[in-house]
PDB file of C-alpha atoms and ligand atoms in Angstrom:
ATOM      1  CA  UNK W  20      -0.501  16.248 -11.965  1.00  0.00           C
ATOM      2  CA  UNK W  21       1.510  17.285  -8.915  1.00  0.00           C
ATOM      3  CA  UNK W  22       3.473  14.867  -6.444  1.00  0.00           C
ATOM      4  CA  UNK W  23       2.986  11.527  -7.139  1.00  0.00           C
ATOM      5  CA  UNK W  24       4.656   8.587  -4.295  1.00  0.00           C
ATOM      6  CA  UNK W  25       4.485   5.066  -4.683  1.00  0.00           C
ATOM      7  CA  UNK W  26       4.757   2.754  -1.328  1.00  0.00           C
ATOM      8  CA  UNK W  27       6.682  -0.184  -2.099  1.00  0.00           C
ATOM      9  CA  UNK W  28       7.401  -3.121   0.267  1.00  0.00           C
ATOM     10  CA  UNK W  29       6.389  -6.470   1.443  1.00  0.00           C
ATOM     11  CA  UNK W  30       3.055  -7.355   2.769  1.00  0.00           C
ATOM     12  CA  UNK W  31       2.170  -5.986   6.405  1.00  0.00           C
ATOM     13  CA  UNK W  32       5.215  -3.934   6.760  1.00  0.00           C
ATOM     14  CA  UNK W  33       3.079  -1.351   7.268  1.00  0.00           C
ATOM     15  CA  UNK W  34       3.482   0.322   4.428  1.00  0.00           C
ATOM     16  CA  UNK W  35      -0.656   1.096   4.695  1.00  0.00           C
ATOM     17  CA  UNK W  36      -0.379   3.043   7.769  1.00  0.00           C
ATOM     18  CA  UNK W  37       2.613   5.179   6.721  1.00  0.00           C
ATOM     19  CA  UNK W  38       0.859   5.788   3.255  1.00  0.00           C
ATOM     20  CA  UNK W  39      -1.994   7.163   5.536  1.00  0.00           C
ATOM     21  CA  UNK W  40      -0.210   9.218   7.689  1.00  0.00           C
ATOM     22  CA  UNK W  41       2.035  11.135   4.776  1.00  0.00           C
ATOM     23  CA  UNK W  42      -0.983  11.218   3.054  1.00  0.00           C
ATOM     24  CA  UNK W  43      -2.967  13.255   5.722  1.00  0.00           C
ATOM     25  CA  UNK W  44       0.463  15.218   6.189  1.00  0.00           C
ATOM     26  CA  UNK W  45       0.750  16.365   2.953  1.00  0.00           C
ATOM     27  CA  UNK W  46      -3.252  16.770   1.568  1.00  0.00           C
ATOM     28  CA  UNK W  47      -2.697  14.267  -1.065  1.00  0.00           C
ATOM     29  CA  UNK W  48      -5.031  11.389  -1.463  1.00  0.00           C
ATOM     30  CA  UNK W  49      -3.885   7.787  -0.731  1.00  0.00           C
ATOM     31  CA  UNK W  50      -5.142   5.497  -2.937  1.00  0.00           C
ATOM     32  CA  UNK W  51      -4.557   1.554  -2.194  1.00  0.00           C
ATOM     33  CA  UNK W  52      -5.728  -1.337  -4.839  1.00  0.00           C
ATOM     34  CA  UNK W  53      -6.060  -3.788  -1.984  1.00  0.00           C
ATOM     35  CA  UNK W  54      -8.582  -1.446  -0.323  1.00  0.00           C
ATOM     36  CA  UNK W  55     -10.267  -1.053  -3.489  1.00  0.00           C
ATOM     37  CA  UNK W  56     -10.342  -4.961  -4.341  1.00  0.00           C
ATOM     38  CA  UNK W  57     -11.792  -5.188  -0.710  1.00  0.00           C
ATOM     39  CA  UNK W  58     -14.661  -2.235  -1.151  1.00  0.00           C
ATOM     40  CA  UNK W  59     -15.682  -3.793  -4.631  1.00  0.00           C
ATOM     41  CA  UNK W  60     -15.915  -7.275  -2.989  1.00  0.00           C
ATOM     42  CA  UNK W  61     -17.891  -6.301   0.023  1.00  0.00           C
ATOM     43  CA  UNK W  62     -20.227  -4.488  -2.626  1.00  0.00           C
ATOM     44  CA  UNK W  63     -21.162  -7.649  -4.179  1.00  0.00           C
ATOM     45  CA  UNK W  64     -19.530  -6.032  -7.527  1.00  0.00           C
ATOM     46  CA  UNK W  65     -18.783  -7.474 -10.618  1.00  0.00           C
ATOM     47  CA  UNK W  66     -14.917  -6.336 -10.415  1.00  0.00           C
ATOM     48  CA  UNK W  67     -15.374  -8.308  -7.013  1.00  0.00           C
ATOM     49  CA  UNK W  68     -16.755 -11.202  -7.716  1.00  0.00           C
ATOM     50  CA  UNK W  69     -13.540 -11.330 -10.158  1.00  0.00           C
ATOM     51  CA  UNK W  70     -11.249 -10.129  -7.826  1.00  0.00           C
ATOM     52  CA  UNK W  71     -12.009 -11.900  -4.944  1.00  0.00           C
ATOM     53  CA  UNK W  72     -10.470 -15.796  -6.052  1.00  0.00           C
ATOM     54  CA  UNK W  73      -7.192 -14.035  -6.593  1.00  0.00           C
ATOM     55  CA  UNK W  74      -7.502 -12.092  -2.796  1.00  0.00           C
ATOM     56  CA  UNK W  75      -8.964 -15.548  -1.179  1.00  0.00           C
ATOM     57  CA  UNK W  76      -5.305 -17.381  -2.829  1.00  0.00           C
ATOM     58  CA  UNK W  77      -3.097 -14.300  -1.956  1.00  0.00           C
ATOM     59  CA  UNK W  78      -2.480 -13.927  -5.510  1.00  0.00           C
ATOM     60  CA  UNK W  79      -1.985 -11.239  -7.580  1.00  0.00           C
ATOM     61  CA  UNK W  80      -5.644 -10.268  -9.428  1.00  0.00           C
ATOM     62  CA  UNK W  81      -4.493 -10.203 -13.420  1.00  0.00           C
ATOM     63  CA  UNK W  82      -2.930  -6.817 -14.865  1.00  0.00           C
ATOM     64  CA  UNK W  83      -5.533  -6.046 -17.233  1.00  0.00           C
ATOM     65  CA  UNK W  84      -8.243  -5.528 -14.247  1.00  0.00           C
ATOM     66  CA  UNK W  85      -5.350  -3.615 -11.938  1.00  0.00           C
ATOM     67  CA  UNK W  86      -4.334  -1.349 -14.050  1.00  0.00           C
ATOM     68  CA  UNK W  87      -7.864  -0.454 -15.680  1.00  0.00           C
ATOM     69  CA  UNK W  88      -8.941   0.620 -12.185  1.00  0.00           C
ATOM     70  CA  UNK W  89      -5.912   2.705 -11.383  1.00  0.00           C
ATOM     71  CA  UNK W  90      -6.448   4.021 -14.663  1.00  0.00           C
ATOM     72  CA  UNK W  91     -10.014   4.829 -13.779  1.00  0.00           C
ATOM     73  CA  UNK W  92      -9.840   6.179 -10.435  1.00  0.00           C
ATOM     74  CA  UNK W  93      -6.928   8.658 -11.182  1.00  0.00           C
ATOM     75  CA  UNK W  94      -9.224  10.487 -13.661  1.00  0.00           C
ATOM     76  CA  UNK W  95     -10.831  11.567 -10.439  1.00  0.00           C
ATOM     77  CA  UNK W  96     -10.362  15.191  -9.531  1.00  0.00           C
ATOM     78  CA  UNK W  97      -9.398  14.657  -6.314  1.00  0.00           C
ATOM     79  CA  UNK W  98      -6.067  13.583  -7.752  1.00  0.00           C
ATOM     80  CA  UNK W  99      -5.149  16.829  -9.584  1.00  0.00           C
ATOM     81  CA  UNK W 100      -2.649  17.428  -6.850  1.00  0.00           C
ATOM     82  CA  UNK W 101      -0.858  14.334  -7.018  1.00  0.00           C
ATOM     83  CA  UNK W 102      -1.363  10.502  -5.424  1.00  0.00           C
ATOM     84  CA  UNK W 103       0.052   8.048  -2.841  1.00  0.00           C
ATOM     85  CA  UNK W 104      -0.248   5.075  -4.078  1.00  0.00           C
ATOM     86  CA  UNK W 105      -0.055   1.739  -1.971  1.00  0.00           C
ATOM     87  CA  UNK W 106       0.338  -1.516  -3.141  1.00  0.00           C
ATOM     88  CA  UNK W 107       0.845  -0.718  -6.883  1.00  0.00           C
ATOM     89  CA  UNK W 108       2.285  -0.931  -8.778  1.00  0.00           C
ATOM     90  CA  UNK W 109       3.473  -5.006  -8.068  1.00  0.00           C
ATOM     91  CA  UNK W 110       5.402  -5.930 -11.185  1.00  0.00           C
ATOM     92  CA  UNK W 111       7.571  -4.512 -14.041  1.00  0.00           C
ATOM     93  CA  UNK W 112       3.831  -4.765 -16.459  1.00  0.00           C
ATOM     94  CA  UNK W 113       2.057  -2.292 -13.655  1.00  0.00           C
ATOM     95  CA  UNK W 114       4.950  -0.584 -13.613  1.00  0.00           C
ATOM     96  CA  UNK W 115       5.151   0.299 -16.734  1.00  0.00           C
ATOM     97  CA  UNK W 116       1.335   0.572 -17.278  1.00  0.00           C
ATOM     98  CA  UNK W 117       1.670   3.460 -14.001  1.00  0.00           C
ATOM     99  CA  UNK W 118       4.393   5.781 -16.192  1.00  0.00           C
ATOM    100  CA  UNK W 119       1.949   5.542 -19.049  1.00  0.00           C
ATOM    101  CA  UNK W 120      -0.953   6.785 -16.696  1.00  0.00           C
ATOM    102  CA  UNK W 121       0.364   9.420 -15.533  1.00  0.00           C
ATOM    103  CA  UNK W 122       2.258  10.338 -18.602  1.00  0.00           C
ATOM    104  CA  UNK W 123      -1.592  10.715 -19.565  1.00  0.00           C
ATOM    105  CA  UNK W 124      -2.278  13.699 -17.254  1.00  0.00           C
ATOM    106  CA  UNK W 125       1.238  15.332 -17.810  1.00  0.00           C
ATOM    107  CA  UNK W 126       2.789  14.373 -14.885  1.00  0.00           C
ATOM    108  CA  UNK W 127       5.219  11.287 -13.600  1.00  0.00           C
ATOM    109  CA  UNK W 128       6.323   9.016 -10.634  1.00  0.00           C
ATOM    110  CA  UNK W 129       8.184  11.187  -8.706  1.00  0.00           C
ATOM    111  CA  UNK W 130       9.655   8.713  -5.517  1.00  0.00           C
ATOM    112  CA  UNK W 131       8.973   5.832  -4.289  1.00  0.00           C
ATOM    113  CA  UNK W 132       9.177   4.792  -1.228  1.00  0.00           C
ATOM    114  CA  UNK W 133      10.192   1.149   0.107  1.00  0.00           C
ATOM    115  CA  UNK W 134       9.899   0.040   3.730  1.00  0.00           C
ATOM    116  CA  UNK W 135      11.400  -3.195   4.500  1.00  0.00           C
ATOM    117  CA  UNK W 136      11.517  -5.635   7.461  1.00  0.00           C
ATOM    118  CA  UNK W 137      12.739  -9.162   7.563  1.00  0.00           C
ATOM    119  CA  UNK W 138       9.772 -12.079   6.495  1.00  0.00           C
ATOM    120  CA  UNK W 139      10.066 -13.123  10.477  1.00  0.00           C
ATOM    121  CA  UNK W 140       8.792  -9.349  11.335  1.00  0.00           C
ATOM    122  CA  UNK W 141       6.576  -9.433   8.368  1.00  0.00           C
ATOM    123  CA  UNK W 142       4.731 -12.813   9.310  1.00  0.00           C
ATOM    124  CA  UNK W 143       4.081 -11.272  12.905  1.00  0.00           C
ATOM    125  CA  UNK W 144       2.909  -8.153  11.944  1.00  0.00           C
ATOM    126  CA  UNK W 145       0.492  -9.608   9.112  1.00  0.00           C
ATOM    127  CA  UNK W 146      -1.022 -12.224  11.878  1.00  0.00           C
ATOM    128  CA  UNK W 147      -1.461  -9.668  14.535  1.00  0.00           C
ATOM    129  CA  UNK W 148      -3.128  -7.350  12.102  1.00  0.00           C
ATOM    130  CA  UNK W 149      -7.024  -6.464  12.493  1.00  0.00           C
ATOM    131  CA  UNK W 150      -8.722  -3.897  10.260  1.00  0.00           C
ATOM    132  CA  UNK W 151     -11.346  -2.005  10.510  1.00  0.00           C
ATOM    133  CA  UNK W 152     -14.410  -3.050   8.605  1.00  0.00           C
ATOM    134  CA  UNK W 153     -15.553   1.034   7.634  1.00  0.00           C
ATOM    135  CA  UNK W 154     -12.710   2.260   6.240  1.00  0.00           C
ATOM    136  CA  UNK W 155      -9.944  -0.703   6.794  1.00  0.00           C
ATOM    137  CA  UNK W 156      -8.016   1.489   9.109  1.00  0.00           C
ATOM    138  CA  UNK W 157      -5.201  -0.915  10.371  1.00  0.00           C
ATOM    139  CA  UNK W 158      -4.386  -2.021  13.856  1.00  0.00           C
ATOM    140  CA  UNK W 159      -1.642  -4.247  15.542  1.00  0.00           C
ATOM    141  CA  UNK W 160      -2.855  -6.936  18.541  1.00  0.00           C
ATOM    142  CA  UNK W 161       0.679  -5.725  20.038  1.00  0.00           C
ATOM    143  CA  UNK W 162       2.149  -2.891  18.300  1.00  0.00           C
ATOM    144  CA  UNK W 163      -0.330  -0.644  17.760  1.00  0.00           C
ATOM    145  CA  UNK W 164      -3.799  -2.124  19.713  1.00  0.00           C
ATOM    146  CA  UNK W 165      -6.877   0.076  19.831  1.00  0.00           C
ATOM    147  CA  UNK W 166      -8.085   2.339  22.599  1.00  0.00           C
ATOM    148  CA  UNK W 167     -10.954  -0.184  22.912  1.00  0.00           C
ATOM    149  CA  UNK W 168     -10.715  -3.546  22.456  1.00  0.00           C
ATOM    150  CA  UNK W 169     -12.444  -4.922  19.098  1.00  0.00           C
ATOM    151  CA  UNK W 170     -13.361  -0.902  17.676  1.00  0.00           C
ATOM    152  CA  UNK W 171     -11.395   1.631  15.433  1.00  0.00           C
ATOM    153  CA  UNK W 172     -10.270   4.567  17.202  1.00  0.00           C
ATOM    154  CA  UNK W 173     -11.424   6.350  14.357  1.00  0.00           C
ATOM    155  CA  UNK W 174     -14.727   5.469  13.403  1.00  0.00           C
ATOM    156  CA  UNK W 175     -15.693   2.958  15.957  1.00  0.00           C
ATOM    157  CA  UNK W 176     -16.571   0.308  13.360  1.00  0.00           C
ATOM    158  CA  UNK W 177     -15.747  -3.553  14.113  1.00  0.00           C
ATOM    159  CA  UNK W 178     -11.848  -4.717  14.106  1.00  0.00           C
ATOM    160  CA  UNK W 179     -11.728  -7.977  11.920  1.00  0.00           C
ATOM    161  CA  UNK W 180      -8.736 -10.349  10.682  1.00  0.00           C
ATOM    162  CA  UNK W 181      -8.445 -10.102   6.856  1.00  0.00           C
ATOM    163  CA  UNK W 182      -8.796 -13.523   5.500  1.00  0.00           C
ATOM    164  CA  UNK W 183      -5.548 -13.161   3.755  1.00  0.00           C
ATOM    165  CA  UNK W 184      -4.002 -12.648   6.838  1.00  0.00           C
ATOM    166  CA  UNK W 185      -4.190 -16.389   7.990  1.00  0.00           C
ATOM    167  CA  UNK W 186      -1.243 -18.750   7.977  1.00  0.00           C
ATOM    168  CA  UNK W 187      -1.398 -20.289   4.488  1.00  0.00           C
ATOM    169  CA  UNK W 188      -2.268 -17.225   2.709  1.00  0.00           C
ATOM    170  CA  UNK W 189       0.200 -15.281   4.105  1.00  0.00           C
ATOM    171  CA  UNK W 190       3.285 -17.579   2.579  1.00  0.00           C
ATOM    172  CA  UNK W 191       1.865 -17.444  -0.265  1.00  0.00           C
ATOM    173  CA  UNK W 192       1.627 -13.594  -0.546  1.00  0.00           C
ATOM    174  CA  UNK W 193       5.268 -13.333   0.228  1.00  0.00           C
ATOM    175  CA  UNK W 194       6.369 -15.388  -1.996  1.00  0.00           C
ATOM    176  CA  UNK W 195       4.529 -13.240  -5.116  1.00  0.00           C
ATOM    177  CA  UNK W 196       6.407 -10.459  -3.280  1.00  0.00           C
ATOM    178  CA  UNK W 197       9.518 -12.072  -3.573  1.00  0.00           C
ATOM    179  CA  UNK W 198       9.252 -13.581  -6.714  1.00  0.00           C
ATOM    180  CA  UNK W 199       7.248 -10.918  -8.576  1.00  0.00           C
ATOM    181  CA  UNK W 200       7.102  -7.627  -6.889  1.00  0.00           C
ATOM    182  CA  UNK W 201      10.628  -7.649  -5.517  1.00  0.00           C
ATOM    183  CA  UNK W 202      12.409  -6.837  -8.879  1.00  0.00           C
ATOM    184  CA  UNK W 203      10.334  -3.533  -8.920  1.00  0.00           C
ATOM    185  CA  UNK W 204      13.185  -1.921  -5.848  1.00  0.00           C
ATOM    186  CA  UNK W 205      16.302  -2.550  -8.789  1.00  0.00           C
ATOM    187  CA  UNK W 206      14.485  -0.969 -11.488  1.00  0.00           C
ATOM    188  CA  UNK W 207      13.183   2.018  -9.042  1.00  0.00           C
ATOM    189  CA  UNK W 208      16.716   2.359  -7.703  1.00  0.00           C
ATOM    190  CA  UNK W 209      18.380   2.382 -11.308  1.00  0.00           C
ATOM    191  CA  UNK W 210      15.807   5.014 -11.967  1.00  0.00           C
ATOM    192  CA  UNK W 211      17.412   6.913  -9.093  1.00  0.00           C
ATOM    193  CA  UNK W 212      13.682   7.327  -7.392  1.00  0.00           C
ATOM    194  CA  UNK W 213      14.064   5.001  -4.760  1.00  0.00           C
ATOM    195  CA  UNK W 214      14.085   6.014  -0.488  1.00  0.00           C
ATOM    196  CA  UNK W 215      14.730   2.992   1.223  1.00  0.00           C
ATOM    197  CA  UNK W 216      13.496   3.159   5.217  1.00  0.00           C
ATOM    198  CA  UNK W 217      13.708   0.670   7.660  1.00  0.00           C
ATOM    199  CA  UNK W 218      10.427  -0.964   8.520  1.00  0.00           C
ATOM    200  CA  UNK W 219      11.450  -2.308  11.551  1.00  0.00           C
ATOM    201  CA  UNK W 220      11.143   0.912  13.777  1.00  0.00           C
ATOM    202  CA  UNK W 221       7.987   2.280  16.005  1.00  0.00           C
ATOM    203  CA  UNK W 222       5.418   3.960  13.692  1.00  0.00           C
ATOM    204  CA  UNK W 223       6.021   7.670  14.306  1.00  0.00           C
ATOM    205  CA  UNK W 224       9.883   6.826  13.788  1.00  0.00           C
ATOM    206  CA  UNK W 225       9.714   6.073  10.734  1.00  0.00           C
ATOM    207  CA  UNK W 226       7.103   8.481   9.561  1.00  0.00           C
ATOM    208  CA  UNK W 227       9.608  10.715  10.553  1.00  0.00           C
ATOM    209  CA  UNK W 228      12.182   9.314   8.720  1.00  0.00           C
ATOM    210  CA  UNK W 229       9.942   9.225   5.516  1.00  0.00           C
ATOM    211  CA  UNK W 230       9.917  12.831   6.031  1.00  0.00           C
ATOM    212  CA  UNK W 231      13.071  13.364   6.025  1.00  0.00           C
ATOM    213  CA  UNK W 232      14.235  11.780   3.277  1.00  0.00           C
ATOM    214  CA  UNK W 233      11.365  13.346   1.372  1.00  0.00           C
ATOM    215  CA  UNK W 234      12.570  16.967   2.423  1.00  0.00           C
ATOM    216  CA  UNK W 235      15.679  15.736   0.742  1.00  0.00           C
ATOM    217  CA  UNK W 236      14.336  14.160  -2.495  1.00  0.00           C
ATOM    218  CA  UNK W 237      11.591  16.210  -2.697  1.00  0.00           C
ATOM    219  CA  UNK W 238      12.467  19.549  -1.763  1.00  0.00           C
ATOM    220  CA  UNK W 239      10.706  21.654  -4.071  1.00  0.00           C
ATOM    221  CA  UNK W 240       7.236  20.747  -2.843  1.00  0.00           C
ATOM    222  CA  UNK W 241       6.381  23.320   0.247  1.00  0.00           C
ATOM    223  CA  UNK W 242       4.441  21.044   2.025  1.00  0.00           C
ATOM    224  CA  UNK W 243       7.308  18.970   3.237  1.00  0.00           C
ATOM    225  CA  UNK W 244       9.070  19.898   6.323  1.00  0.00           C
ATOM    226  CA  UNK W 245      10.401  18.231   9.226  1.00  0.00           C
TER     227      UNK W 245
HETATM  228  P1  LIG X 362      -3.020  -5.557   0.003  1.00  0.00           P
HETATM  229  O1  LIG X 362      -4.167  -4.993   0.755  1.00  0.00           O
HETATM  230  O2  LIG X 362      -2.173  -4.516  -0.658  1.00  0.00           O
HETATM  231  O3  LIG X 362      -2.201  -6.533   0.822  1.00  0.00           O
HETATM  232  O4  LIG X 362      -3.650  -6.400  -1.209  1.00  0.00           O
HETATM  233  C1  LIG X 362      -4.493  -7.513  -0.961  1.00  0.00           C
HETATM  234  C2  LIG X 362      -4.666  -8.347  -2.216  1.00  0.00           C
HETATM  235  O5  LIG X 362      -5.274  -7.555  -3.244  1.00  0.00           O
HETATM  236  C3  LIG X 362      -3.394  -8.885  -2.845  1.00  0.00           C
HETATM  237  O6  LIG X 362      -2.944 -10.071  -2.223  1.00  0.00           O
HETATM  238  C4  LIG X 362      -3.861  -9.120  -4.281  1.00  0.00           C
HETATM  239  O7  LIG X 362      -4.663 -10.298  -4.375  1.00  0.00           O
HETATM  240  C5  LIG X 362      -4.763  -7.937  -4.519  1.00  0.00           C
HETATM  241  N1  LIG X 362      -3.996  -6.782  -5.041  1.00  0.00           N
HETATM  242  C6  LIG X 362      -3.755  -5.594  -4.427  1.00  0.00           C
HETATM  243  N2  LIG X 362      -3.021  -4.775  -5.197  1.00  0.00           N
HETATM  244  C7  LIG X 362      -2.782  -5.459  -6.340  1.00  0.00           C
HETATM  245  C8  LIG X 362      -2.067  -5.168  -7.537  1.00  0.00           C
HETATM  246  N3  LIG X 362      -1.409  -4.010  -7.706  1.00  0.00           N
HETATM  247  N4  LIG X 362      -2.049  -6.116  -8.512  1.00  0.00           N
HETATM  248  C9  LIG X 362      -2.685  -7.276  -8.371  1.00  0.00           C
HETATM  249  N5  LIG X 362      -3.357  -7.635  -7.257  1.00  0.00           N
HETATM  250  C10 LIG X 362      -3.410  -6.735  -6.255  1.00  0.00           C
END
């Protein structure tokens, strides 16, 4: 397996919409379990019927249905080159579950990447957040508003607030970050895999600064260039 990137960080940091953007910059597929969770739940699924309590509480959905769909979808071919993943692993099991993976296919975690803001800028950017309902690209009321108002730039399709995104959900998601998923950036920095970026810059900025400290960390993979 080639390069494989994990996004870590707290909820609507905008760890998404980086993930996206390095993804289409370097040809590697981004693959994110909350998109996944979503798609299986809008598909009436039985994986979303299970999921869905867990999304509806902002809770975490249990490991054994996680990691058995990471597991699944990185058999895919389209991941012979490598993965960004976003939004898992979210605890020491999934962490642990991810090295065995991709131990599996002969390769390993190779950075990951953690973009931080304070929980003020995280609670703003979660409730100004609207998504689009094709293909969940992600929008900003303020920071990052579409061309038109209500419609995804890219594919037109209708802008809608996640329900996770209200008020009480949204406490409650950052407090399984804190209390769960948090203790993942010590054992990734001990591991010496860990880029740490400030989440609290305009989007391109710190793209740009993902980049760089890629072309540092990485620099055997010719994609990467600033
Ligand atoms: P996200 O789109 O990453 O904010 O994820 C939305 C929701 O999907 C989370 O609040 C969880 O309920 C569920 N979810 C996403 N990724 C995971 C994961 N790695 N482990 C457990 N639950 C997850």
């Amino acid at each position: 397996m080639g390069l494989n990137i994990v996004f870590l960080g707290p909820p609507g940091v905008g760890k998404g919409t980086q993930a996206r953007l390095l993804a289409k910059r370097l040809g590697i597929p981004h693959l994110a379990t909350g998109d996944l969770f979503r798609e299986e739940i809008k598909n009436g699924s039985e994986l979303g019927r299970k999921a869905k309590e867990y999304l509806d509480q902002g809770r975490l959905v249990p490991d054994e249905v996680t990691v058995a769909m990471v597991r699944e979808k990185l058999q895919g071919a389209e991941y012979g080159e490598g993965v960004i993943l976003d939004g898992f692993p979210r605890n020491l099991e999934q962490a642990a579950a991810l090295d065995g993976i991709l131990a599996e296919r002969g390769g390993a975690l190779r950075t990951v990447i953690l973009v931080n803001a304070s929980p003020q800028v995280v609670v703003q950017r979660l409730s100004g957040r609207r998504v689009c309902r094709a293909a969940g690209h992600n929008y900003h009321l303020q920071n990052n508003p579409p061309r038109a108002e209500g419609r995804c730039d890219i594919d037109g399709s209708e802008l809608y607030q996640r329900d996770d995104d209200r008020p009480e959900v949204i406490q409650q998601r950052i407090q399984v970050y804190t209390e769960t998923t948090s203790p993942l950036v010590e054992y990734y920095r001990r591991r010496g895999i860990l880029i740490e970026i400030d989440g609290e810059r305009p989007i391109p900025e710190i793209q740009e600064r993902i980049l760089e400290a890629l072309a540092v960390a990485v620099n055997d993979y010719p994609k990467i260039q600033i």
